[in-house]
Short mmCIF file of C-alpha atoms and ligand atoms in Angstrom, two decimals:
data_model
loop_
_atom_site.label_atom_id
_atom_site.label_comp_id
_atom_site.label_asym_id
_atom_site.label_seq_id
_atom_site.Cartn_x
_atom_site.Cartn_y
_atom_site.Cartn_z
CA MET A 918 23.86 5.77 39.89
CA LYS A 919 21.53 8.75 39.28
CA LYS A 920 23.29 9.37 35.96
CA LEU A 921 22.82 5.72 34.89
CA LEU A 922 19.15 5.86 35.82
CA ALA A 923 18.72 9.04 33.79
CA ILE A 924 20.39 7.42 30.75
CA LEU A 925 18.17 4.33 31.06
CA LEU A 926 15.03 6.46 31.34
CA THR A 927 16.03 8.50 28.29
CA LEU A 928 16.65 5.33 26.27
CA ALA A 929 13.28 3.92 27.33
CA LEU A 930 11.57 7.18 26.29
CA VAL A 931 13.31 7.18 22.89
CA PHE A 932 12.24 3.55 22.35
CA VAL A 933 8.59 4.38 23.13
CA MET A 934 8.69 7.41 20.80
CA VAL A 935 10.22 5.44 17.92
CA ALA A 936 7.61 2.71 18.34
CA ALA A 937 4.83 5.30 18.35
CA CYS A 938 6.07 6.86 15.09
CA GLY A 939 5.72 3.62 13.10
CA ASP A 940 2.56 1.64 12.29
CA ASN A 941 0.63 1.17 15.51
CA ALA A 942 -0.33 -2.38 14.67
CA ALA A 943 2.72 -3.87 12.93
CA ASN A 944 5.05 -6.19 14.88
CA ASP A 945 2.28 -6.55 17.41
CA ASP A 946 0.80 -9.59 19.16
CA PRO A 947 -0.71 -11.26 16.08
CA ASN A 948 -3.48 -12.83 18.16
CA ARG A 949 -4.80 -9.72 19.88
CA PRO A 950 -8.33 -8.63 18.88
CA LEU A 951 -8.32 -5.83 16.33
CA THR A 952 -10.74 -3.03 15.54
CA ILE A 953 -11.05 -2.33 11.82
CA GLY A 954 -12.60 0.83 10.37
CA PHE A 955 -14.10 0.15 6.92
CA SER A 956 -15.00 3.19 4.80
CA GLN A 957 -17.21 2.02 1.93
CA ILE A 958 -18.21 4.20 -1.05
CA GLY A 959 -21.94 3.48 -0.98
CA SER A 960 -24.41 0.84 -2.15
CA GLU A 961 -24.90 1.98 -5.73
CA SER A 962 -24.71 -1.47 -7.35
CA ASP A 963 -25.01 -5.21 -6.69
CA TRP A 964 -21.21 -5.31 -7.04
CA ARG A 965 -20.85 -2.80 -4.20
CA VAL A 966 -23.26 -4.69 -1.94
CA GLY A 967 -21.30 -7.90 -2.66
CA ASN A 968 -18.08 -6.11 -1.76
CA THR A 969 -19.50 -4.80 1.53
CA VAL A 970 -20.75 -8.26 2.51
CA SER A 971 -17.46 -9.97 1.56
CA VAL A 972 -15.23 -7.55 3.50
CA SER A 973 -17.54 -7.20 6.53
CA GLU A 974 -18.09 -10.94 6.92
CA ALA A 975 -14.39 -11.71 6.60
CA ILE A 976 -13.44 -9.09 9.24
CA GLU A 977 -16.09 -10.30 11.69
CA GLY A 978 -15.29 -13.93 10.84
CA ALA A 979 -11.69 -13.29 11.93
CA GLY A 980 -13.08 -12.35 15.36
CA TRP A 981 -12.30 -8.63 14.95
CA THR A 982 -14.53 -5.65 15.65
CA LEU A 983 -15.86 -3.91 12.53
CA VAL A 984 -16.62 -0.17 12.49
CA PHE A 985 -18.45 0.34 9.18
CA ASN A 986 -19.36 3.53 7.34
CA ASP A 987 -21.34 3.82 4.08
CA ALA A 988 -20.50 7.20 2.49
CA ASN A 989 -23.55 7.23 0.22
CA GLN A 990 -21.37 8.11 -2.79
CA VAL A 991 -20.16 11.41 -1.25
CA GLN A 992 -16.39 11.98 -0.95
CA GLU A 993 -16.76 14.34 2.03
CA ASN A 994 -18.58 11.58 3.93
CA GLN A 995 -15.64 9.22 3.34
CA ILE A 996 -13.17 11.86 4.57
CA ARG A 997 -15.29 12.42 7.69
CA ALA A 998 -15.54 8.67 8.34
CA ILE A 999 -11.77 8.23 8.09
CA ARG A 1000 -11.22 11.12 10.52
CA ASP A 1001 -13.69 9.47 12.92
CA PHE A 1002 -11.72 6.20 12.66
CA ILE A 1003 -8.54 8.11 13.61
CA THR A 1004 -10.29 9.69 16.62
CA GLN A 1005 -11.58 6.29 17.72
CA GLY A 1006 -8.05 4.86 17.46
CA VAL A 1007 -8.91 1.87 15.25
CA ASP A 1008 -6.08 -0.59 14.55
CA TYR A 1009 -6.48 -0.70 10.75
CA ILE A 1010 -8.45 1.26 8.14
CA VAL A 1011 -9.88 -0.43 5.04
CA PHE A 1012 -10.80 2.11 2.39
CA GLY A 1013 -12.24 2.08 -1.15
CA PRO A 1014 -12.02 5.63 -2.57
CA ILE A 1015 -14.95 6.96 -4.61
CA VAL A 1016 -12.76 9.12 -6.89
CA GLU A 1017 -9.03 9.26 -7.58
CA THR A 1018 -8.12 12.71 -6.22
CA GLY A 1019 -8.64 14.81 -3.09
CA TRP A 1020 -7.25 12.39 -0.49
CA ASP A 1021 -3.85 13.97 0.23
CA SER A 1022 -4.71 15.62 3.57
CA VAL A 1023 -6.76 12.83 5.10
CA LEU A 1024 -4.31 10.08 4.10
CA GLN A 1025 -1.47 12.16 5.60
CA GLU A 1026 -3.52 12.29 8.83
CA VAL A 1027 -3.91 8.48 8.76
CA LYS A 1028 -0.15 8.11 8.25
CA ASP A 1029 0.65 10.60 11.04
CA ALA A 1030 -1.66 8.65 13.37
CA GLY A 1031 0.34 5.49 12.57
CA ILE A 1032 -2.75 3.56 11.47
CA PRO A 1033 -2.00 1.06 8.67
CA LEU A 1034 -4.25 1.51 5.63
CA VAL A 1035 -5.48 -1.30 3.36
CA MET A 1036 -6.82 0.09 0.08
CA ILE A 1037 -9.47 -1.89 -1.75
CA ASP A 1038 -11.11 -1.57 -5.16
CA ARG A 1039 -10.61 1.86 -6.76
CA THR A 1040 -7.39 3.74 -7.50
CA ILE A 1041 -6.09 6.99 -6.02
CA ASP A 1042 -3.88 9.53 -7.77
CA MET A 1043 -1.51 11.41 -5.42
CA PRO A 1044 2.25 11.90 -5.17
CA ASN A 1045 4.19 9.01 -3.54
CA GLN A 1046 0.87 7.25 -2.96
CA GLU A 1047 2.53 3.90 -2.20
CA ASP A 1048 3.90 5.42 1.03
CA TYR A 1049 0.35 5.78 2.36
CA TYR A 1050 -0.94 2.22 2.24
CA VAL A 1051 0.18 -1.28 3.18
CA THR A 1052 -1.49 -3.03 0.25
CA TRP A 1053 -3.94 -2.23 -2.52
CA ILE A 1054 -6.37 -5.07 -3.42
CA THR A 1055 -8.04 -4.34 -6.72
CA ASN A 1056 -9.09 -5.25 -10.25
CA ASN A 1057 -7.34 -4.08 -13.40
CA PHE A 1058 -9.91 -1.60 -14.74
CA GLU A 1059 -7.97 -0.78 -17.90
CA HIS A 1060 -7.69 -4.48 -18.78
CA GLU A 1061 -11.45 -4.77 -18.26
CA GLY A 1062 -12.02 -2.00 -20.82
CA ILE A 1063 -9.57 -3.65 -23.23
CA ALA A 1064 -11.27 -7.04 -22.74
CA ALA A 1065 -14.67 -5.47 -23.49
CA GLY A 1066 -13.28 -3.88 -26.68
CA ASN A 1067 -11.58 -7.10 -27.81
CA TRP A 1068 -14.76 -9.08 -27.24
CA LEU A 1069 -16.68 -6.61 -29.45
CA ILE A 1070 -14.07 -6.88 -32.23
CA ASP A 1071 -14.17 -10.71 -32.01
CA TYR A 1072 -17.98 -10.69 -32.03
CA LEU A 1073 -18.25 -8.37 -35.05
CA THR A 1074 -15.64 -10.47 -36.88
CA HIS A 1075 -17.50 -13.69 -36.02
CA THR A 1076 -20.83 -12.25 -37.22
CA GLY A 1077 -19.34 -10.80 -40.43
CA ARG A 1078 -19.85 -7.13 -39.41
CA ILE A 1079 -16.29 -6.06 -38.67
CA ASN A 1080 -16.14 -3.77 -41.73
CA ASP A 1081 -19.61 -2.24 -41.18
CA ASP A 1082 -20.15 1.20 -39.67
CA ILE A 1083 -20.95 0.50 -36.01
CA ASN A 1084 -22.38 3.13 -33.63
CA ILE A 1085 -21.45 2.58 -29.99
CA VAL A 1086 -22.94 4.42 -27.00
CA GLU A 1087 -21.12 4.40 -23.69
CA LEU A 1088 -22.55 4.55 -20.16
CA GLN A 1089 -19.70 5.75 -17.99
CA GLY A 1090 -19.24 5.14 -14.26
CA THR A 1091 -18.89 7.83 -11.58
CA VAL A 1092 -16.90 10.69 -13.12
CA GLY A 1093 -13.37 10.89 -11.72
CA SER A 1094 -13.41 7.34 -10.34
CA GLY A 1095 -10.64 4.88 -11.27
CA PRO A 1096 -12.97 2.45 -13.08
CA GLN A 1097 -14.61 5.26 -15.09
CA ILE A 1098 -11.27 6.70 -16.21
CA GLN A 1099 -9.57 3.38 -16.95
CA ARG A 1100 -12.49 1.40 -18.43
CA LEU A 1101 -13.06 4.31 -20.81
CA ALA A 1102 -9.35 4.52 -21.75
CA GLY A 1103 -8.93 0.76 -22.29
CA PHE A 1104 -12.06 0.42 -24.44
CA HIS A 1105 -11.45 3.57 -26.51
CA ALA A 1106 -7.84 2.55 -27.25
CA THR A 1107 -8.98 -0.93 -28.37
CA VAL A 1108 -11.92 -0.03 -30.61
CA GLY A 1109 -10.07 3.12 -31.75
CA ALA A 1110 -7.89 0.90 -33.95
CA HIS A 1111 -10.99 0.45 -36.20
CA SER A 1112 -12.15 3.76 -37.70
CA ASN A 1113 -15.60 2.31 -38.56
CA LEU A 1114 -16.33 1.61 -34.85
CA ARG A 1115 -17.51 5.03 -33.63
CA ILE A 1116 -18.44 6.07 -30.09
CA THR A 1117 -21.36 8.34 -30.94
CA GLN A 1118 -22.61 9.20 -27.42
CA SER A 1119 -20.93 8.87 -24.01
CA GLU A 1120 -22.39 10.05 -20.66
CA THR A 1121 -22.18 9.05 -17.02
CA GLY A 1122 -24.83 6.85 -15.43
CA ASN A 1123 -22.99 6.97 -12.08
CA PHE A 1124 -22.84 3.14 -11.89
CA GLU A 1125 -26.59 3.12 -11.06
CA THR A 1126 -29.29 1.07 -12.85
CA GLU A 1127 -31.96 3.82 -12.77
CA MET A 1128 -29.58 6.45 -14.06
CA GLY A 1129 -28.32 4.03 -16.73
CA LYS A 1130 -31.91 3.64 -17.90
CA THR A 1131 -32.54 7.41 -17.97
CA VAL A 1132 -29.34 8.14 -19.89
CA MET A 1133 -30.08 5.30 -22.35
CA GLU A 1134 -33.53 6.81 -23.01
CA ALA A 1135 -31.81 10.09 -23.93
CA PHE A 1136 -29.30 8.21 -26.15
CA LEU A 1137 -32.18 6.49 -28.01
CA THR A 1138 -34.05 9.78 -28.47
CA LYS A 1139 -30.98 11.52 -29.91
CA ALA A 1140 -30.10 8.55 -32.13
CA ALA A 1141 -33.65 8.56 -33.54
CA ALA A 1142 -33.53 12.34 -34.12
CA ASP A 1143 -30.13 12.06 -35.86
CA GLY A 1144 -31.26 9.03 -37.91
CA ASP A 1145 -28.17 7.22 -36.64
CA PRO A 1146 -29.28 3.96 -34.94
CA ILE A 1147 -27.37 2.53 -32.01
CA ASP A 1148 -25.60 -0.81 -32.62
CA VAL A 1149 -23.77 -1.33 -29.30
CA VAL A 1150 -24.10 -0.30 -25.65
CA TYR A 1151 -20.84 -0.39 -23.68
CA ALA A 1152 -21.71 0.07 -19.99
CA HIS A 1153 -18.98 0.51 -17.35
CA ASN A 1154 -20.98 -1.80 -15.09
CA ASP A 1155 -23.72 -4.41 -15.35
CA GLY A 1156 -26.17 -2.34 -13.32
CA MET A 1157 -26.23 0.38 -15.98
CA ALA A 1158 -26.35 -2.26 -18.76
CA LEU A 1159 -29.47 -3.70 -17.10
CA GLY A 1160 -31.02 -0.20 -16.96
CA ALA A 1161 -30.19 0.26 -20.67
CA ILE A 1162 -31.88 -3.07 -21.47
CA GLN A 1163 -35.11 -1.83 -19.85
CA ALA A 1164 -34.97 1.42 -21.86
CA ILE A 1165 -34.34 -0.49 -25.11
CA LYS A 1166 -37.29 -2.83 -24.48
CA GLU A 1167 -39.56 0.12 -23.67
CA ALA A 1168 -38.48 1.71 -26.98
CA GLY A 1169 -39.76 -1.41 -28.78
CA LEU A 1170 -36.31 -2.78 -29.66
CA THR A 1171 -34.76 -6.15 -28.80
CA PRO A 1172 -31.64 -5.90 -26.60
CA GLY A 1173 -29.01 -8.53 -27.39
CA GLU A 1174 -30.18 -8.63 -31.04
CA ASP A 1175 -30.96 -5.13 -32.35
CA ILE A 1176 -28.39 -3.68 -29.98
CA ILE A 1177 -25.34 -5.56 -28.62
CA ILE A 1178 -25.06 -5.12 -24.82
CA ILE A 1179 -21.66 -5.21 -23.08
CA GLY A 1180 -21.32 -4.92 -19.29
CA ILE A 1181 -18.66 -5.24 -16.61
CA ASP A 1182 -18.81 -6.88 -13.13
CA ALA A 1183 -20.36 -10.34 -13.82
CA VAL A 1184 -23.22 -9.91 -11.31
CA ALA A 1185 -25.88 -12.64 -11.05
CA LEU A 1186 -28.53 -10.49 -12.80
CA ALA A 1187 -26.20 -10.00 -15.79
CA PHE A 1188 -25.77 -13.76 -16.07
CA GLU A 1189 -29.57 -14.13 -16.05
CA ALA A 1190 -29.82 -11.46 -18.77
CA ILE A 1191 -27.16 -13.23 -20.89
CA LEU A 1192 -28.96 -16.57 -20.53
CA ALA A 1193 -32.25 -14.87 -21.48
CA GLY A 1194 -30.56 -13.42 -24.60
CA ASP A 1195 -31.05 -9.77 -23.46
CA MET A 1196 -27.35 -9.14 -22.87
CA ASN A 1197 -24.31 -10.37 -24.82
CA VAL A 1198 -21.30 -10.35 -22.50
CA THR A 1199 -19.98 -9.36 -19.10
CA VAL A 1200 -16.38 -8.84 -18.02
CA GLU A 1201 -15.76 -10.06 -14.49
CA CYS A 1202 -14.58 -7.64 -11.80
CA SER A 1203 -14.62 -9.54 -8.54
CA PRO A 1204 -15.79 -7.71 -5.40
CA LEU A 1205 -14.95 -10.69 -3.18
CA MET A 1206 -11.97 -9.07 -1.47
CA GLY A 1207 -12.77 -9.91 2.16
CA PRO A 1208 -10.57 -13.01 2.61
CA THR A 1209 -7.60 -11.18 1.02
CA VAL A 1210 -8.14 -8.16 3.31
CA VAL A 1211 -7.98 -10.44 6.37
CA ASP A 1212 -4.94 -12.29 5.03
CA VAL A 1213 -3.09 -9.00 4.41
CA ILE A 1214 -3.89 -7.68 7.92
CA GLN A 1215 -2.83 -10.98 9.52
CA GLN A 1216 0.50 -10.89 7.67
CA HIS A 1217 1.07 -7.24 8.56
CA VAL A 1218 0.14 -7.51 12.24
CA ALA A 1219 2.59 -10.42 12.55
CA GLY A 1220 5.37 -8.17 11.21
CA GLY A 1221 5.32 -9.45 7.62
CA THR A 1222 5.28 -7.42 4.41
CA PRO A 1223 2.25 -8.24 2.25
CA PRO A 1224 2.49 -7.54 -1.52
CA LYS A 1225 2.03 -3.86 -2.39
CA THR A 1226 -0.60 -4.59 -5.06
CA ILE A 1227 -2.91 -7.59 -5.48
CA PHE A 1228 -4.89 -7.86 -8.74
CA ASN A 1229 -7.79 -10.22 -9.42
CA ASN A 1230 -7.97 -11.97 -12.80
CA VAL A 1231 -10.11 -10.64 -15.66
CA ARG A 1232 -12.54 -13.28 -17.01
CA VAL A 1233 -15.10 -12.75 -19.76
CA PHE A 1234 -18.45 -14.62 -19.87
CA ASP A 1235 -20.83 -14.96 -22.82
CA GLU A 1236 -23.04 -17.49 -24.59
CA THR A 1237 -21.64 -17.20 -28.14
CA LEU A 1238 -17.89 -16.76 -28.48
CA TYR A 1239 -16.87 -19.16 -25.68
CA SER A 1240 -17.03 -22.08 -28.12
CA VAL A 1241 -15.16 -20.21 -30.90
CA PHE A 1242 -12.38 -18.85 -28.65
CA PRO A 1243 -12.29 -21.21 -25.64
CA ASP A 1244 -8.97 -19.70 -24.52
CA ARG A 1245 -10.50 -16.18 -24.31
CA TYR A 1246 -14.11 -16.58 -23.19
CA LEU A 1247 -16.09 -18.67 -20.72
CA LYS A 1248 -19.63 -19.99 -21.01
CA ALA A 1249 -21.91 -17.96 -18.72
CA GLY A 1250 -24.23 -20.94 -18.26
CA ASP A 1251 -21.40 -22.97 -16.72
CA ASP A 1252 -20.72 -20.37 -14.02
CA VAL A 1253 -24.19 -19.06 -13.20
CA ALA A 1254 -24.47 -21.26 -10.10
CA ASN A 1255 -21.27 -19.74 -8.71
CA ARG A 1256 -22.52 -16.17 -8.78
CA VAL A 1257 -22.76 -14.89 -5.20
CA TYR A 1258 -23.26 -11.19 -5.92
O1 AHR B 2479 -15.21 0.17 -8.40
C1 AHR B 2479 -15.87 -0.93 -8.93
C2 AHR B 2479 -17.15 -0.50 -9.57
O2 AHR B 2479 -17.94 0.19 -8.64
C3 AHR B 2479 -18.03 -1.61 -10.08
O3 AHR B 2479 -17.79 -1.97 -11.39
C4 AHR B 2479 -19.36 -0.96 -9.98
O4 AHR B 2479 -20.44 -1.82 -10.18
C5 AHR B 2479 -19.26 -0.34 -8.66
O5 AHR B 2479 -20.25 0.47 -8.28
#
């Protein structure tokens, strides 16, 4: 009898240990209240604020407890926040990484703690990275860069300038971040097929409007000194494009006419700028990931397997080419009322 009891106790112990080694939350009571740690990059842009609101409201709307941290654009702050979530024993971690590298140790700690991770927005670059998260909800940054380049080629063709020498300046996002790396690569590869389309200056504006303005002022000064006027601004987000527009106006030039302005994100202020004629186009990158985050967690907590990667669509809005290429571009004026970020 004693022997049987010992065997049963051992089996029960093994069962508890095996359960503890897996995800803490999977195969759980799907209706139990959850605590979700959300590590956000910062609040550097309207896009980012829209993302924070979307994810936070969806988590709280599901009746779960939200533990939120804004890392103020500092990677070390994100690492510290994630470690705090582990200490607090949250049920899930939602995480948008500021840059692609430097996460190996902290994501191993999350995995060892058995806390399921839902990645949002930006990419990471580490070996076997798919083993560290349940799902990655994102936008295709390289396609956004390609779409921006294709729009420029279509626009120059439509306006009879495709064979002219065209000087492009580029406002890059945060150096080392997925969108900076991939929006640059997609755009360069696309316009690179035309040797007369030259990227003459390219610097980071850190995805911030003020910094975009400051860098654009320097671009204009150098272009004037070199006697090589700027024809196009390609900004990795709308916030920096809006900063560049201010700098161009202060330099006595007309944005949208003297200089073609291309942005990414499709924020409300970019739509206003397009309708005012100050900006030419924006490539949509939706931050509205909250409902998908909740859906993924609900599937996972009920024992399901959500898709490993979920991409949003890339849509391009302008006020010129939409009527020439209705299958490629959408009229900004038709969608302005739908802008919620
Ligand atoms: O990672 C998405 C990018 O980050 C958005 O394009 C930008 O506006 C934000 O700050």
